[in-house]
Amino acid sequence: MSMTQDELKQAVAKAAVDYVAAQAPAGSIIGVGTGSTANFFIDALAAIKGRIGATVASSEATKKRLEGHGIKVLDLNEVSSMPVYVDGADEITHQLAMLKGGGGALTREKIVAAVADKFVCVCDESKLVSTMGKFPLPVEVIPMARAYVAREIVKLGGQPKLREGFVTDNGNIILDVHGLQIADPADFETRLNAIVGVVTNGLFACRGADVLLLATPQGVRTLTPD
Ligand code: 5RP
């Protein structure tokens, strides 16, 4: 039986809720990502909202959706520990390095993930790749640095394109970098972040995922880094 991409995302969202219920002590704070897969996770999380203490949201959109389900959302500054952060990815390798930020929430996602003990990535199998870069790499940039950062990215071999009409939750712009084949994701993440004016880039490789829940038509697989 073939499954649509939404059915795969729903299946993996349910598996993530089961993971949270099994791994996070009752009353824990759960970090919640952004995007269509994260949205299915939020909808499924509502079923166990009495078991979790509260959540921290990685975007205004996620905050709104969580609150719509009557799930408590805390400011990250009120939280000192979080067992699990659950989020999707645009691409992920077998080493569980990720390329994220298709929805433009990369900076807050990286900040919330930094506080969490475990990053649980939820994806359908179309996201698993051997080399990242086919999906344009989002880079959040302070607006006045746009042209300078774009020139520096060209020197690194990428073709930056301004995401037209888009402003991040932090009031910045996104450059989507095309034409990359990222051989060493942690090194490229570090080099991009060293450009003055870059807030964050969408590579999550220096700190990748700890667990990948991967939806396939045969069921949800649980992968750890190769
Ligand atoms: C948003 C993200 C998302 O996790 C990524 O874009 C995947 O989204 P989706 O689940 O809709 O495919 O990084 O900034």
CSV table of C-alpha atoms and ligand atoms in Angstrom, one decimal:
chain,number,residue,atom,x,y,z
A,1,MET,CA,0.0,0.0,0.0
A,2,SER,CA,1.5,3.4,-0.9
A,3,MET,CA,1.5,6.2,1.6
A,4,THR,CA,1.3,9.9,0.9
A,5,GLN,CA,4.0,12.2,2.2
A,6,ASP,CA,1.6,13.5,4.8
A,7,GLU,CA,0.7,10.0,6.0
A,8,LEU,CA,4.5,9.3,6.4
A,9,LYS,CA,4.9,12.6,8.4
A,10,GLN,CA,1.9,11.7,10.5
A,11,ALA,CA,3.3,8.2,11.2
A,12,VAL,CA,6.7,9.6,12.3
A,13,ALA,CA,5.1,12.3,14.4
A,14,LYS,CA,3.2,9.6,16.3
A,15,ALA,CA,6.4,7.7,16.7
A,16,ALA,CA,8.1,10.8,18.2
A,17,VAL,CA,5.3,11.2,20.7
A,18,ASP,CA,5.8,7.6,21.7
A,19,TYR,CA,9.5,8.3,22.0
A,20,VAL,CA,8.8,11.3,24.3
A,21,ALA,CA,6.3,9.4,26.4
A,22,ALA,CA,8.9,6.6,26.8
A,23,GLN,CA,12.1,8.6,27.3
A,24,ALA,CA,11.2,11.9,28.9
A,25,PRO,CA,10.2,11.7,32.6
A,26,ALA,CA,6.6,12.9,33.3
A,27,GLY,CA,6.5,16.7,33.8
A,28,SER,CA,9.5,17.3,31.4
A,29,ILE,CA,9.9,20.3,29.2
A,30,ILE,CA,9.9,19.4,25.6
A,31,GLY,CA,11.5,21.4,22.8
A,32,VAL,CA,9.4,21.7,19.7
A,33,GLY,CA,10.6,22.4,16.1
A,34,THR,CA,9.1,24.1,13.2
A,35,GLY,CA,7.6,23.0,9.8
A,36,SER,CA,5.0,20.6,8.5
A,37,THR,CA,6.4,17.5,10.2
A,38,ALA,CA,6.8,19.4,13.5
A,39,ASN,CA,3.1,20.5,13.0
A,40,PHE,CA,2.0,16.9,12.9
A,41,PHE,CA,4.1,16.2,16.0
A,42,ILE,CA,2.4,19.1,17.8
A,43,ASP,CA,-1.0,17.8,16.9
A,44,ALA,CA,-0.1,14.3,18.2
A,45,LEU,CA,1.6,15.7,21.3
A,46,ALA,CA,-1.8,17.2,22.3
A,47,ALA,CA,-2.8,13.6,23.2
A,48,ILE,CA,-0.2,13.4,26.0
A,49,LYS,CA,-0.3,17.1,27.1
A,50,GLY,CA,-1.2,16.1,30.7
A,51,ARG,CA,2.0,14.1,30.9
A,52,ILE,CA,4.5,16.8,29.9
A,53,GLY,CA,5.3,19.8,32.0
A,54,ALA,CA,5.5,22.4,29.2
A,55,THR,CA,7.2,23.1,25.9
A,56,VAL,CA,9.6,25.6,24.4
A,57,ALA,CA,8.8,26.7,20.8
A,58,SER,CA,11.4,27.3,18.1
A,59,SER,CA,9.2,29.8,16.2
A,60,GLU,CA,6.2,32.1,16.6
A,61,ALA,CA,4.2,29.7,14.3
A,62,THR,CA,5.0,26.7,16.6
A,63,LYS,CA,4.1,28.7,19.7
A,64,LYS,CA,0.8,29.6,18.2
A,65,ARG,CA,0.0,26.0,17.2
A,66,LEU,CA,1.0,24.6,20.6
A,67,GLU,CA,-1.1,27.2,22.5
A,68,GLY,CA,-4.0,26.4,20.1
A,69,HIS,CA,-3.9,22.9,21.6
A,70,GLY,CA,-3.8,24.2,25.2
A,71,ILE,CA,-0.2,23.2,25.6
A,72,LYS,CA,1.9,25.4,27.8
A,73,VAL,CA,4.8,27.3,26.1
A,74,LEU,CA,7.7,28.7,28.2
A,75,ASP,CA,10.3,31.3,27.3
A,76,LEU,CA,13.6,29.5,26.9
A,77,ASN,CA,15.2,31.8,29.5
A,78,GLU,CA,12.9,30.2,32.1
A,79,VAL,CA,14.2,26.7,31.3
A,80,SER,CA,17.5,25.2,32.4
A,81,SER,CA,17.1,21.6,31.2
A,82,MET,CA,15.1,19.8,28.5
A,83,PRO,CA,15.5,16.1,27.8
A,84,VAL,CA,14.3,16.1,24.2
A,85,TYR,CA,14.0,18.5,21.2
A,86,VAL,CA,11.9,17.2,18.3
A,87,ASP,CA,12.2,18.7,14.8
A,88,GLY,CA,12.3,18.0,11.1
A,89,ALA,CA,15.0,18.6,8.6
A,90,ASP,CA,15.3,19.4,4.9
A,91,GLU,CA,18.2,16.9,4.4
A,92,ILE,CA,19.9,14.5,6.8
A,93,THR,CA,23.0,12.3,6.4
A,94,HIS,CA,23.6,8.8,7.8
A,95,GLN,CA,25.9,10.5,10.3
A,96,LEU,CA,22.8,12.6,11.3
A,97,ALA,CA,24.2,15.9,10.3
A,98,MET,CA,21.2,18.0,9.1
A,99,LEU,CA,20.4,20.9,6.7
A,100,LYS,CA,17.5,22.8,8.1
A,101,GLY,CA,15.8,26.2,7.8
A,102,GLY,CA,13.4,25.6,4.8
A,103,GLY,CA,10.9,27.3,7.0
A,104,GLY,CA,13.3,30.1,8.0
A,105,ALA,CA,13.3,29.2,11.8
A,106,LEU,CA,16.9,27.9,11.9
A,107,THR,CA,18.3,30.3,14.5
A,108,ARG,CA,15.7,29.7,17.1
A,109,GLU,CA,15.7,26.0,16.3
A,110,LYS,CA,19.5,25.8,16.9
A,111,ILE,CA,19.2,27.8,20.1
A,112,VAL,CA,16.4,25.6,21.6
A,113,ALA,CA,18.2,22.4,20.4
A,114,ALA,CA,21.4,23.6,22.2
A,115,VAL,CA,19.6,23.4,25.5
A,116,ALA,CA,18.2,19.9,24.9
A,117,ASP,CA,20.0,16.7,25.9
A,118,LYS,CA,18.8,14.8,22.8
A,119,PHE,CA,17.9,16.0,19.3
A,120,VAL,CA,15.3,13.7,17.8
A,121,CYS,CA,14.9,14.3,14.1
A,122,VAL,CA,11.6,13.3,12.4
A,123,CYS,CA,11.7,12.9,8.6
A,124,ASP,CA,10.2,10.9,5.8
A,125,GLU,CA,12.8,8.9,3.8
A,126,SER,CA,13.0,11.5,1.0
A,127,LYS,CA,15.2,13.6,3.3
A,128,LEU,CA,17.9,11.0,3.8
A,129,VAL,CA,20.9,11.8,1.6
A,130,SER,CA,24.6,10.9,1.3
A,131,THR,CA,25.8,14.4,0.5
A,132,MET,CA,23.9,17.6,1.6
A,133,GLY,CA,23.5,20.7,-0.5
A,134,LYS,CA,20.9,19.9,-3.2
A,135,PHE,CA,18.4,21.7,-0.9
A,136,PRO,CA,19.5,25.3,-0.9
A,137,LEU,CA,21.2,26.1,2.4
A,138,PRO,CA,19.5,28.9,4.4
A,139,VAL,CA,21.7,31.5,6.1
A,140,GLU,CA,20.2,34.1,8.4
A,141,VAL,CA,21.9,37.4,8.0
A,142,ILE,CA,21.7,40.8,9.6
A,143,PRO,CA,20.0,43.0,6.9
A,144,MET,CA,22.9,45.6,6.6
A,145,ALA,CA,25.4,42.8,6.0
A,146,ARG,CA,23.4,41.2,3.1
A,147,ALA,CA,25.7,42.2,0.2
A,148,TYR,CA,28.9,41.6,2.0
A,149,VAL,CA,27.9,38.1,3.3
A,150,ALA,CA,26.6,37.2,-0.2
A,151,ARG,CA,30.1,38.1,-1.7
A,152,GLU,CA,31.8,36.0,1.0
A,153,ILE,CA,29.5,33.0,0.3
A,154,VAL,CA,30.4,33.2,-3.4
A,155,LYS,CA,34.1,32.9,-2.4
A,156,LEU,CA,33.1,29.7,-0.6
A,157,GLY,CA,31.6,28.3,-3.8
A,158,GLY,CA,27.9,29.0,-3.2
A,159,GLN,CA,25.3,31.0,-5.1
A,160,PRO,CA,23.3,33.0,-2.6
A,161,LYS,CA,19.7,34.1,-3.4
A,162,LEU,CA,17.8,36.4,-1.2
A,163,ARG,CA,14.5,34.8,0.1
A,164,GLU,CA,12.2,37.5,-1.3
A,165,GLY,CA,9.6,39.0,1.0
A,166,PHE,CA,10.7,37.0,4.0
A,167,VAL,CA,11.7,38.3,7.4
A,168,THR,CA,12.7,35.9,10.2
A,169,ASP,CA,11.1,35.9,13.7
A,170,ASN,CA,14.3,37.8,14.7
A,171,GLY,CA,13.9,40.6,12.1
A,172,ASN,CA,16.6,39.4,9.8
A,173,ILE,CA,16.8,38.1,6.2
A,174,ILE,CA,17.6,34.7,4.7
A,175,LEU,CA,20.0,34.0,1.9
A,176,ASP,CA,19.4,30.6,0.4
A,177,VAL,CA,22.6,29.2,-0.9
A,178,HIS,CA,22.4,27.1,-4.1
A,179,GLY,CA,24.9,24.9,-5.9
A,180,LEU,CA,26.6,23.3,-2.9
A,181,GLN,CA,27.9,19.8,-2.4
A,182,ILE,CA,28.8,19.8,1.2
A,183,ALA,CA,31.6,17.3,1.7
A,184,ASP,CA,32.4,18.3,5.3
A,185,PRO,CA,29.3,19.7,7.0
A,186,ALA,CA,30.8,20.6,10.4
A,187,ASP,CA,33.7,22.5,8.7
A,188,PHE,CA,31.3,24.3,6.3
A,189,GLU,CA,29.0,25.2,9.2
A,190,THR,CA,31.9,26.7,11.1
A,191,ARG,CA,33.3,28.6,8.1
A,192,LEU,CA,29.9,30.2,7.3
A,193,ASN,CA,29.3,31.2,10.9
A,194,ALA,CA,32.7,33.0,10.9
A,195,ILE,CA,31.5,35.5,8.3
A,196,VAL,CA,30.6,38.7,10.1
A,197,GLY,CA,26.9,39.5,9.7
A,198,VAL,CA,25.8,35.8,9.6
A,199,VAL,CA,23.5,35.0,12.5
A,200,THR,CA,23.3,31.3,11.9
A,201,ASN,CA,23.4,28.9,9.0
A,202,GLY,CA,21.1,25.9,8.5
A,203,LEU,CA,23.8,23.2,8.9
A,204,PHE,CA,23.3,21.3,12.1
A,205,ALA,CA,26.5,19.3,12.0
A,206,CYS,CA,28.8,20.4,14.8
A,207,ARG,CA,25.9,19.3,16.9
A,208,GLY,CA,23.7,16.9,14.8
A,209,ALA,CA,20.8,14.7,15.7
A,210,ASP,CA,21.1,12.0,18.3
A,211,VAL,CA,18.2,9.9,17.0
A,212,LEU,CA,16.5,9.9,13.6
A,213,LEU,CA,13.0,8.6,13.3
A,214,LEU,CA,12.6,7.9,9.6
A,215,ALA,CA,9.2,7.2,8.1
A,216,THR,CA,9.2,4.6,5.3
A,217,PRO,CA,6.2,2.9,3.8
A,218,GLN,CA,7.3,-0.2,5.7
A,219,GLY,CA,7.1,1.6,9.1
A,220,VAL,CA,9.1,4.0,11.1
A,221,ARG,CA,12.8,3.2,11.5
A,222,THR,CA,15.0,4.4,14.4
A,223,LEU,CA,18.5,5.3,13.3
A,224,THR,CA,21.5,6.5,15.4
A,225,PRO,CA,24.6,8.1,13.8
A,226,ASP,CA,26.8,5.7,11.6
B,1,5RP,C1,12.2,24.9,9.5
B,1,5RP,C2,12.9,23.6,9.4
B,1,5RP,C3,12.2,22.4,9.1
B,1,5RP,O1,12.5,21.4,10.1
B,1,5RP,C4,12.5,21.9,7.8
B,1,5RP,O2,12.3,22.9,6.8
B,1,5RP,C5,11.6,20.6,7.4
B,1,5RP,O3,10.3,21.0,7.3
B,1,5RP,P1,9.1,20.0,6.8
B,1,5RP,O4,8.9,19.1,8.0
B,1,5RP,O5,8.0,20.9,6.5
B,1,5RP,O6,9.6,19.3,5.6
B,1,5RP,O7,14.1,23.6,9.5
B,1,5RP,O8,13.0,26.0,9.7
